[in-house]
GROMACS .gro file of C-alpha atoms in nm:
model
  438
    1MET     CA    1  12.923   6.137   9.696
    2ARG     CA    2  12.574   6.233   9.875
    3LEU     CA    3  12.732   6.567   9.963
    4THR     CA    4  12.872   6.633   9.601
    5LEU     CA    5  12.540   6.543   9.443
    6ALA     CA    6  12.382   6.794   9.690
    7LEU     CA    7  12.594   7.065   9.622
    8LEU     CA    8  12.481   7.001   9.233
    9SER     CA    9  12.119   6.985   9.303
   10ALA     CA   10  12.109   7.331   9.555
   11LEU     CA   11  12.365   7.493   9.286
   12SER     CA   12  12.098   7.401   9.036
   13LEU     CA   13  11.814   7.500   9.200
   14LEU     CA   14  11.963   7.883   9.290
   15PHE     CA   15  11.991   7.902   8.919
   16VAL     CA   16  11.600   7.805   8.817
   17TRP     CA   17  11.449   7.989   9.125
   18SER     CA   18  11.437   8.292   8.908
   19ILE     CA   19  11.316   8.166   8.585
   20LYS     CA   20  10.961   8.152   8.459
   21GLY     CA   21  10.787   7.880   8.435
   22THR     CA   22  10.979   7.620   8.645
   23ILE     CA   23  10.802   7.591   8.950
   24ALA     CA   24  10.756   7.238   8.953
   25LEU     CA   25  11.161   7.186   8.855
   26ARG     CA   26  11.169   7.449   9.215
   27TYR     CA   27  11.000   7.190   9.426
   28PHE     CA   28  11.171   6.869   9.266
   29LEU     CA   29  11.553   7.002   9.317
   30ILE     CA   30  11.392   7.144   9.681
   31ALA     CA   31  11.288   6.815   9.738
   32SER     CA   32  11.592   6.633   9.584
   33THR     CA   33  11.817   6.891   9.810
   34LEU     CA   34  11.668   6.808  10.090
   35ALA     CA   35  11.662   6.420  10.054
   36LEU     CA   36  12.050   6.401   9.969
   37LEU     CA   37  12.100   6.580  10.278
   38ALA     CA   38  11.878   6.401  10.523
   39ASN     CA   39  12.163   6.215  10.704
   40GLU     CA   40  12.299   6.569  10.840
   41ILE     CA   41  12.041   6.551  11.046
   42GLY     CA   42  12.165   6.365  11.244
   43LYS     CA   43  12.488   6.453  11.301
   44LEU     CA   44  12.408   6.794  11.370
   45ARG     CA   45  12.456   6.897  11.798
   46TRP     CA   46  12.364   7.150  12.065
   47SER     CA   47  12.666   7.311  12.004
   48ASP     CA   48  12.570   7.368  11.592
   49ILE     CA   49  12.240   7.510  11.657
   50LYS     CA   50  12.332   7.752  12.007
   51ILE     CA   51  12.523   7.970  11.798
   52ILE     CA   52  12.215   8.033  11.544
   53ARG     CA   53  11.994   8.016  11.783
   54ILE     CA   54  11.883   8.355  11.820
   55PRO     CA   55  11.746   8.394  11.469
   56LEU     CA   56  11.607   8.037  11.441
   57GLY     CA   57  11.388   8.122  11.748
   58LEU     CA   58  11.259   8.400  11.629
   59LEU     CA   59  11.196   8.237  11.278
   60GLY     CA   60  10.951   7.985  11.496
   61ILE     CA   61  10.797   8.206  11.689
   62LEU     CA   62  10.719   8.430  11.390
   63SER     CA   63  10.586   8.110  11.231
   64ILE     CA   64  10.421   7.982  11.523
   65TRP     CA   65  10.253   8.368  11.516
   66PHE     CA   66  10.134   8.310  11.130
   67VAL     CA   67   9.980   8.003  11.239
   68MET     CA   68   9.774   8.123  11.541
   69GLN     CA   69   9.669   8.437  11.358
   70ALA     CA   70   9.526   8.222  11.011
   71ILE     CA   71   9.331   8.014  11.266
   72PHE     CA   72   9.235   8.281  11.501
   73ILE     CA   73   9.235   8.611  11.326
   74SER     CA   74   9.181   8.603  11.024
   75PRO     CA   75   8.822   8.646  10.878
   76GLU     CA   76   9.004   8.419  10.593
   77THR     CA   77   9.127   8.132  10.752
   78SER     CA   78   9.158   7.852  10.502
   79TRP     CA   79   9.282   8.119  10.266
   80ALA     CA   80   9.602   8.232  10.485
   81LEU     CA   81   9.656   7.854  10.548
   82GLY     CA   82   9.658   7.797  10.191
   83GLU     CA   83   9.897   8.065  10.194
   84LEU     CA   84  10.114   7.946  10.456
   85LYS     CA   85  10.185   7.604  10.289
   86GLY     CA   86  10.227   7.736   9.947
   87GLN     CA   87  10.454   8.024  10.013
   88TRP     CA   88  10.591   8.018  10.333
   89LEU     CA   89  10.641   7.642  10.391
   90PRO     CA   90  10.853   7.608  10.062
   91ALA     CA   91  11.062   7.941  10.230
   92LEU     CA   92  11.163   7.757  10.560
   93ALA     CA   93  11.248   7.418  10.316
   94ALA     CA   94  11.473   7.604  10.122
   95LEU     CA   95  11.626   7.798  10.473
   96ILE     CA   96  11.677   7.430  10.595
   97ALA     CA   97  11.865   7.284  10.291
   98GLY     CA   98  12.091   7.607  10.310
   99VAL     CA   99  12.190   7.507  10.641
  100LEU     CA  100  12.211   7.139  10.623
  101LEU     CA  101  12.440   7.224  10.303
  102ALA     CA  102  12.674   7.447  10.474
  103LYS     CA  103  12.683   7.241  10.769
  104GLY     CA  104  12.751   6.945  10.566
  105ILE     CA  105  13.053   7.117  10.372
  106SER     CA  106  13.210   7.295  10.671
  107GLY     CA  107  13.227   6.946  10.824
  108THR     CA  108  13.399   6.796  10.617
  109SER     CA  109  13.793   6.808  10.545
  110SER     CA  110  13.996   7.122  10.441
  111THR     CA  111  14.187   6.921  10.214
  112ARG     CA  112  13.914   6.828   9.994
  113PHE     CA  113  13.736   7.001   9.682
  114ILE     CA  114  13.433   7.104   9.845
  115ASN     CA  115  13.438   7.302  10.120
  116ALA     CA  116  13.329   7.630  10.216
  117ALA     CA  117  13.520   7.896   9.991
  118THR     CA  118  13.389   7.641   9.708
  119LEU     CA  119  13.008   7.710   9.839
  120MET     CA  120  13.067   8.054   9.811
  121LEU     CA  121  13.254   8.042   9.485
  122GLY     CA  122  12.974   7.826   9.363
  123ILE     CA  123  12.686   8.071   9.439
  124VAL     CA  124  12.855   8.391   9.279
  125PHE     CA  125  12.925   8.153   8.940
  126VAL     CA  126  12.573   8.064   8.933
  127PHE     CA  127  12.444   8.494   8.973
  128SER     CA  128  12.738   8.569   8.778
  129LEU     CA  129  12.590   8.316   8.478
  130GLN     CA  130  12.254   8.452   8.496
  131ALA     CA  131  12.381   8.798   8.499
  132LEU     CA  132  12.604   8.694   8.203
  133THR     CA  133  12.271   8.558   7.987
  134ALA     CA  134  12.122   8.843   8.051
  135VAL     CA  135  12.366   9.091   7.931
  136ALA     CA  136  12.373   8.844   7.622
  137GLN     CA  137  11.984   8.823   7.558
  138SER     CA  138  12.012   9.225   7.539
  139LEU     CA  139  12.309   9.233   7.274
  140LEU     CA  140  12.168   8.953   7.070
  141HIS     CA  141  11.877   9.174   7.086
  142TRP     CA  142  12.107   9.455   6.961
  143LEU     CA  143  12.249   9.294   6.685
  144THR     CA  144  11.920   9.221   6.565
  145THR     CA  145  11.769   9.572   6.626
  146GLY     CA  146  12.036   9.790   6.666
  147ALA     CA  147  11.943   9.895   6.987
  148LEU     CA  148  12.009   9.727   7.370
  149LEU     CA  149  11.741   9.557   7.545
  150ARG     CA  150  11.646   9.727   7.839
  151GLY     CA  151  11.409   9.722   8.115
  152LEU     CA  152  11.323   9.412   8.024
  153VAL     CA  153  11.459   9.060   8.133
  154PRO     CA  154  11.362   8.764   7.923
  155LEU     CA  155  11.601   8.542   8.130
  156THR     CA  156  11.380   8.622   8.458
  157GLY     CA  157  11.057   8.768   8.336
  158GLY     CA  158  11.109   9.104   8.434
  159LYS     CA  159  11.365   9.359   8.554
  160LEU     CA  160  11.268   9.324   8.986
  161GLU     CA  161  11.408   8.989   8.980
  162MET     CA  162  11.709   9.041   8.792
  163SER     CA  163  11.792   9.324   9.012
  164PHE     CA  164  11.710   9.124   9.321
  165ILE     CA  165  11.965   8.864   9.203
  166LEU     CA  166  12.275   9.153   9.114
  167ASN     CA  167  12.229   9.309   9.419
  168ILE     CA  168  12.283   8.950   9.569
  169LEU     CA  169  12.597   8.918   9.357
  170LEU     CA  170  12.772   9.236   9.368
  171ALA     CA  171  12.743   9.177   9.799
  172PHE     CA  172  12.952   8.854   9.745
  173LEU     CA  173  13.216   9.032   9.536
  174THR     CA  174  13.222   9.351   9.739
  175VAL     CA  175  13.314   9.158  10.055
  176ASP     CA  176  13.565   8.972   9.844
  177LEU     CA  177  13.710   9.249   9.743
  178LEU     CA  178  13.707   9.430  10.120
  179GLY     CA  179  13.905   9.152  10.233
  180ARG     CA  180  14.107   9.126   9.994
  181SER     CA  181  14.189   9.524   9.980
  182THR     CA  182  14.182   9.474  10.406
  183GLY     CA  183  14.397   9.212  10.444
  184ARG     CA  184  14.116   8.963  10.558
  185GLY     CA  185  14.179   8.710  10.313
  186ARG     CA  186  13.905   8.628  10.042
  187LEU     CA  187  13.574   8.523  10.033
  188LEU     CA  188  13.618   8.348   9.700
  189PRO     CA  189  13.960   8.079   9.606
  190VAL     CA  190  14.010   8.280   9.290
  191PRO     CA  191  14.223   8.557   9.139
  192LEU     CA  192  14.138   8.875   9.143
  193THR     CA  193  14.055   8.918   8.759
  194VAL     CA  194  13.753   8.650   8.799
  195ASN     CA  195  13.635   8.861   9.039
  196LEU     CA  196  13.656   9.194   8.816
  197VAL     CA  197  13.496   9.017   8.574
  198CYS     CA  198  13.191   8.907   8.713
  199LEU     CA  199  13.194   9.264   8.899
  200SER     CA  200  13.166   9.402   8.529
  201VAL     CA  201  12.892   9.173   8.441
  202ALA     CA  202  12.679   9.252   8.694
  203LEU     CA  203  12.718   9.648   8.679
  204PHE     CA  204  12.627   9.601   8.328
  205ALA     CA  205  12.327   9.422   8.401
  206MET     CA  206  12.202   9.638   8.637
  207TYR     CA  207  12.249   9.902   8.415
  208LEU     CA  208  12.063   9.720   8.126
  209ALA     CA  209  11.808   9.606   8.385
  210GLY     CA  210  11.701   9.955   8.443
  211ALA     CA  211  11.556   9.901   8.819
  212ARG     CA  212  11.562  10.197   9.000
  213ASN     CA  213  11.559  10.014   9.354
  214GLY     CA  214  11.815   9.824   9.245
  215THR     CA  215  12.029  10.082   9.192
  216ILE     CA  216  11.942  10.248   9.515
  217GLY     CA  217  12.006   9.917   9.627
  218LEU     CA  218  12.387   9.938   9.472
  219ILE     CA  219  12.457  10.253   9.616
  220PHE     CA  220  12.382  10.155   9.924
  221LEU     CA  221  12.639   9.889   9.911
  222SER     CA  222  12.881  10.087   9.735
  223LEU     CA  223  12.888  10.365  10.017
  224SER     CA  224  12.873  10.102  10.325
  225ALA     CA  225  13.172   9.949  10.201
  226LEU     CA  226  13.315  10.243  10.124
  227PHE     CA  227  13.270  10.291  10.465
  228LEU     CA  228  13.406   9.982  10.641
  229TYR     CA  229  13.712  10.026  10.401
  230LEU     CA  230  13.791  10.337  10.557
  231TYR     CA  231  13.699  10.260  10.916
  232ASP     CA  232  13.918   9.940  10.898
  233GLN     CA  233  14.245  10.124  10.694
  234TYR     CA  234  14.261  10.430  10.866
  235PRO     CA  235  14.474  10.411  11.124
  236ARG     CA  236  14.746  10.196  10.846
  237ILE     CA  237  14.688  10.491  10.543
  238GLY     CA  238  14.615  10.822  10.725
  239PRO     CA  239  14.397  11.147  10.692
  240GLN     CA  240  14.512  11.229  10.325
  241ARG     CA  241  14.501  10.884  10.132
  242THR     CA  242  14.172  10.807  10.310
  243ALA     CA  243  14.071  11.115  10.203
  244ALA     CA  244  14.172  11.069   9.788
  245ILE     CA  245  14.007  10.688   9.849
  246GLY     CA  246  13.711  10.876   9.972
  247ILE     CA  247  13.610  11.121   9.692
  248GLY     CA  248  13.782  10.874   9.452
  249VAL     CA  249  13.505  10.591   9.554
  250LEU     CA  250  13.228  10.852   9.587
  251ALA     CA  251  13.327  11.007   9.223
  252LEU     CA  252  13.262  10.653   9.108
  253ILE     CA  253  12.984  10.593   9.224
  254GLY     CA  254  12.827  10.954   9.163
  255ALA     CA  255  12.958  10.903   8.765
  256PHE     CA  256  12.725  10.550   8.743
  257SER     CA  257  12.416  10.708   8.916
  258TRP     CA  258  12.399  11.020   8.725
  259ALA     CA  259  12.481  10.814   8.422
  260SER     CA  260  12.146  10.599   8.581
  261TYR     CA  261  11.942  10.933   8.646
  262GLN     CA  262  11.987  11.031   8.241
  263ALA     CA  263  11.905  10.683   8.128
  264ASP     CA  264  11.588  10.700   8.325
  265ALA     CA  265  11.369  11.007   8.268
  266ARG     CA  266  11.117  10.879   8.550
  267TRP     CA  267  11.366  11.035   8.827
  268LYS     CA  268  11.300  11.384   8.701
  269VAL     CA  269  10.969  11.357   8.786
  270PHE     CA  270  10.970  11.193   9.063
  271GLY     CA  271  10.877  11.470   9.324
  272GLU     CA  272  10.587  11.600   9.189
  273THR     CA  273  10.461  11.200   9.068
  274ALA     CA  274  10.529  11.140   9.463
  275GLN     CA  275  10.261  11.446   9.559
  276LEU     CA  276  10.020  11.304   9.344
  277ALA     CA  277  10.049  10.964   9.432
  278TRP     CA  278  10.018  11.015   9.844
  279ASP     CA  279   9.680  11.236   9.808
  280ILE     CA  280   9.428  10.888   9.786
  281ASP     CA  281   9.145  11.078   9.850
  282ASN     CA  282   9.144  11.246   9.592
  283HIS     CA  283   9.249  11.046   9.315
  284GLU     CA  284   9.093  10.710   9.222
  285GLU     CA  285   9.369  10.573   8.967
  286TRP     CA  286   9.587  10.392   9.207
  287HIS     CA  287   9.332  10.125   9.263
  288ARG     CA  288   9.136  10.167   8.935
  289THR     CA  289   9.368  10.059   8.639
  290SER     CA  290   9.135  10.118   8.367
  291LEU     CA  291   9.107  10.497   8.478
  292PRO     CA  292   9.410  10.749   8.271
  293ARG     CA  293   9.684  10.833   8.562
  294PRO     CA  294   9.646  11.202   8.658
  295LEU     CA  295   9.893  11.427   8.465
  296LEU     CA  296  10.231  11.606   8.565
  297ALA     CA  297  10.252  12.018   8.521
  298ASN     CA  298  10.430  11.858   8.200
  299GLY     CA  299  10.095  11.771   8.089
  300GLN     CA  300  10.221  11.393   8.090
  301PRO     CA  301  10.084  11.090   8.254
  302ALA     CA  302  10.223  11.039   8.609
  303ASP     CA  303  10.489  10.796   8.579
  304GLU     CA  304  10.261  10.441   8.635
  305SER     CA  305  10.555  10.278   8.866
  306ALA     CA  306  10.599  10.512   9.113
  307TYR     CA  307  10.277  10.668   9.116
  308ASN     CA  308  10.148  10.343   9.258
  309ARG     CA  309  10.374  10.230   9.482
  310ILE     CA  310  10.378  10.557   9.677
  311SER     CA  311   9.950  10.534   9.644
  312TRP     CA  312   9.992  10.204   9.756
  313ILE     CA  313  10.226  10.224  10.071
  314ARG     CA  314   9.974  10.514  10.168
  315ALA     CA  315   9.643  10.294  10.124
  316GLY     CA  316   9.875  10.062  10.310
  317LEU     CA  317   9.906  10.241  10.611
  318ARG     CA  318   9.585  10.302  10.650
  319VAL     CA  319   9.465   9.911  10.610
  320ILE     CA  320   9.744   9.869  10.854
  321ALA     CA  321   9.636  10.150  11.061
  322GLU     CA  322   9.213   9.991  11.046
  323HIS     CA  323   9.363   9.617  11.121
  324PRO     CA  324   9.666   9.571  11.311
  325ALA     CA  325   9.665   9.249  11.418
  326GLY     CA  326   9.665   9.178  11.029
  327VAL     CA  327   9.403   8.998  10.799
  328GLY     CA  328   9.552   8.656  10.736
  329TYR     CA  329   9.924   8.589  10.569
  330GLY     CA  330   9.881   8.575  10.191
  331ARG     CA  331  10.087   8.740   9.921
  332ASN     CA  332   9.790   8.940   9.834
  333ALA     CA  333   9.670   9.033  10.201
  334PHE     CA  334   9.720   9.382  10.087
  335GLY     CA  335   9.421   9.321   9.825
  336HIS     CA  336   9.217   9.161  10.096
  337ALA     CA  337   9.213   9.434  10.310
  338LEU     CA  338   9.139   9.662  10.062
  339ARG     CA  339   8.831   9.502   9.910
  340GLU     CA  340   8.615   9.622  10.240
  341HIS     CA  341   8.648   9.998  10.092
  342TYR     CA  342   8.777   9.947   9.698
  343PRO     CA  343   8.602   9.593   9.626
  344HIS     CA  344   8.822   9.687   9.237
  345TYR     CA  345   9.125   9.613   9.394
  346ARG     CA  346   9.380   9.307   9.364
  347GLY     CA  347   9.743   9.225   9.416
  348HIS     CA  348   9.992   9.306   9.643
  349SER     CA  349  10.107   9.686   9.710
  350HIS     CA  350  10.472   9.655   9.605
  351SER     CA  351  10.646   9.681   9.934
  352GLY     CA  352  10.697   9.384  10.137
  353PHE     CA  353  10.642   9.567  10.486
  354VAL     CA  354  10.313   9.704  10.358
  355ASP     CA  355  10.195   9.381  10.258
  356LEU     CA  356  10.300   9.180  10.536
  357GLY     CA  357  10.156   9.420  10.776
  358SER     CA  358   9.836   9.376  10.631
  359ALA     CA  359   9.876   8.984  10.689
  360VAL     CA  360  10.004   8.940  11.000
  361GLY     CA  361   9.964   9.299  11.196
  362LEU     CA  362  10.157   9.467  11.405
  363PRO     CA  363  10.287   9.197  11.595
  364GLY     CA  364  10.418   8.966  11.316
  365LEU     CA  365  10.553   9.282  11.136
  366LEU     CA  366  10.774   9.336  11.496
  367LEU     CA  367  10.884   8.976  11.506
  368TRP     CA  368  11.029   8.986  11.131
  369ILE     CA  369  11.191   9.365  11.220
  370ALA     CA  370  11.336   9.164  11.538
  371PHE     CA  371  11.445   8.820  11.334
  372MET     CA  372  11.598   9.051  11.044
  373ALA     CA  373  11.788   9.261  11.290
  374SER     CA  374  11.888   8.893  11.471
  375LEU     CA  375  12.048   8.805  11.088
  376ILE     CA  376  12.224   9.144  11.042
  377TRP     CA  377  12.401   9.164  11.447
  378HIS     CA  378  12.499   8.739  11.383
  379GLY     CA  379  12.696   8.865  11.090
  380TRP     CA  380  12.846   9.224  11.219
  381LYS     CA  381  12.972   8.978  11.553
  382GLU     CA  382  13.152   8.733  11.391
  383PHE     CA  383  13.268   8.964  11.099
  384PHE     CA  384  13.453   9.212  11.394
  385GLY     CA  385  13.477   8.919  11.586
  386ARG     CA  386  13.770   8.757  11.631
  387GLU     CA  387  13.727   8.471  11.351
  388ARG     CA  388  13.661   8.832  11.130
  389ARG     CA  389  13.423   8.647  10.917
  390LEU     CA  390  13.386   8.768  10.571
  391ALA     CA  391  13.062   8.531  10.538
  392GLY     CA  392  12.945   8.762  10.861
  393LEU     CA  393  12.999   9.105  10.625
  394VAL     CA  394  12.815   8.882  10.355
  395LEU     CA  395  12.523   8.797  10.626
  396VAL     CA  396  12.497   9.204  10.714
  397PHE     CA  397  12.458   9.300  10.370
  398LEU     CA  398  12.218   9.062  10.281
  399GLY     CA  399  12.032   9.126  10.543
  400THR     CA  400  12.042   9.521  10.533
  401GLY     CA  401  11.948   9.471  10.131
  402PHE     CA  402  11.653   9.273  10.171
  403THR     CA  403  11.500   9.472  10.435
  404GLY     CA  404  11.582   9.790  10.252
  405ARG     CA  405  11.456   9.621   9.937
  406MET     CA  406  11.132   9.570  10.116
  407LEU     CA  407  11.036   9.907  10.180
  408ILE     CA  408  11.015   9.965   9.784
  409ASP     CA  409  10.943   9.614   9.669
  410SER     CA  410  10.720   9.290   9.763
  411VAL     CA  411  11.012   9.087   9.749
  412ASN     CA  412  10.943   8.872  10.039
  413GLN     CA  413  10.727   8.638   9.871
  414ASP     CA  414  10.771   8.357   9.598
  415HIS     CA  415  11.112   8.265   9.500
  416MET     CA  416  11.262   8.552   9.611
  417LEU     CA  417  11.192   8.485   9.982
  418GLN     CA  418  11.324   8.136   9.899
  419ILE     CA  419  11.647   8.252   9.731
  420PHE     CA  420  11.660   8.458  10.067
  421PHE     CA  421  11.578   8.170  10.326
  422PHE     CA  422  11.830   7.975  10.158
  423LEU     CA  423  12.152   8.188  10.120
  424THR     CA  424  12.011   8.295  10.515
  425GLY     CA  425  12.085   7.948  10.628
  426VAL     CA  426  12.438   7.912  10.431
  427LEU     CA  427  12.580   8.239  10.532
  428LEU     CA  428  12.462   8.146  10.907
  429VAL     CA  429  12.599   7.855  10.936
  430VAL     CA  430  12.948   7.925  10.722
  431SER     CA  431  13.000   8.281  10.907
  432ALA     CA  432  13.023   8.071  11.253
  433GLU     CA  433  13.186   7.775  11.130
  434ARG     CA  434  13.532   7.770  11.354
  435LYS     CA  435  13.708   7.491  11.125
  436GLN     CA  436  13.734   7.632  10.758
  437ALA     CA  437  13.480   7.946  10.755
  438PRO     CA  438  13.579   8.197  10.501
   0.00000   0.00000   0.00000
């Protein structure tokens, strides 16, 4: 009963994490989930931890560096420690909840309703419900105004948050399809039709969200899955069928990419915008938002999103060069560092790597990269190992997707970091579990 309540609490948390105005509820559900799973701590054995000791060890070293750097290096120690308390500790709590939940469920008898496969299904169900809600909100807007709601997602308050969720959902669905098509089994204990319905909803929701970076993640995921499928099946299907399948899937990806390109005019002026944005010394618009953005050759102002992001990345590289040990952990460490030269600027850089590098310096950045690499390696080893765990491939896609998204979005903060850590904890355990892992 306690494990069932913990699962319901965790899935409820997974749903509300991305909804605006639910911070107090999030913390309550994190605390409730951990309290319900407290007895699982006593059941842990060294053999359970040994399998995932490298990722957990690197995360521990990273956390120690954050604290030491905040105390001995940061010029704003109290601020950095406050950010660690408000940002990093909840993320670690989410990871612990994921580990304990997955360990508790994986340790149950496979004849029970609650097992690793239903845990995977629960995660997919929650994200699919969010995607369906976003689609319904857009269609309701169409019925009342005659136009689809694009680029705005009332449920999450932004397209970044929705595309982040959708990229994760698509990773789960893609791995399930890959497992079915290659004979490795199913990730989700449902008919194929359910997967295809969820996939259709997720793709439509991605189109409605209109997030370019989410679309890039989708293309990367699709190409990676195609490569893995053809690599795995080449001996069985032969060169001709391999080429036909590859061309067919690439055509579908190309059609979706072309539709997204045509629907978003910002792509057509991206190159010119990037050139202007990189020249931060001769433009002030990137740190003084009251000024009009520079004009393109067609007389239109540069796209705000692309211009600002590229300028901030360029400025962030300069900040890291000036402060190689960082200025202290924090969501807005980039803005804190920039005040030395640009007192008008506030906020983060919209690049997770720039934010993190500005905050904790090159040592912290290298430790983070090592941690992410250990997650990807763990998942890869479990997927291609003797057990062929599909959950391992989900972890690979989760790790590579989050790393890629950090290049162009500040996803390593707030609820997105907590969601990532929770799923990381779940997948680390499920992919390594030898009893019933999918």
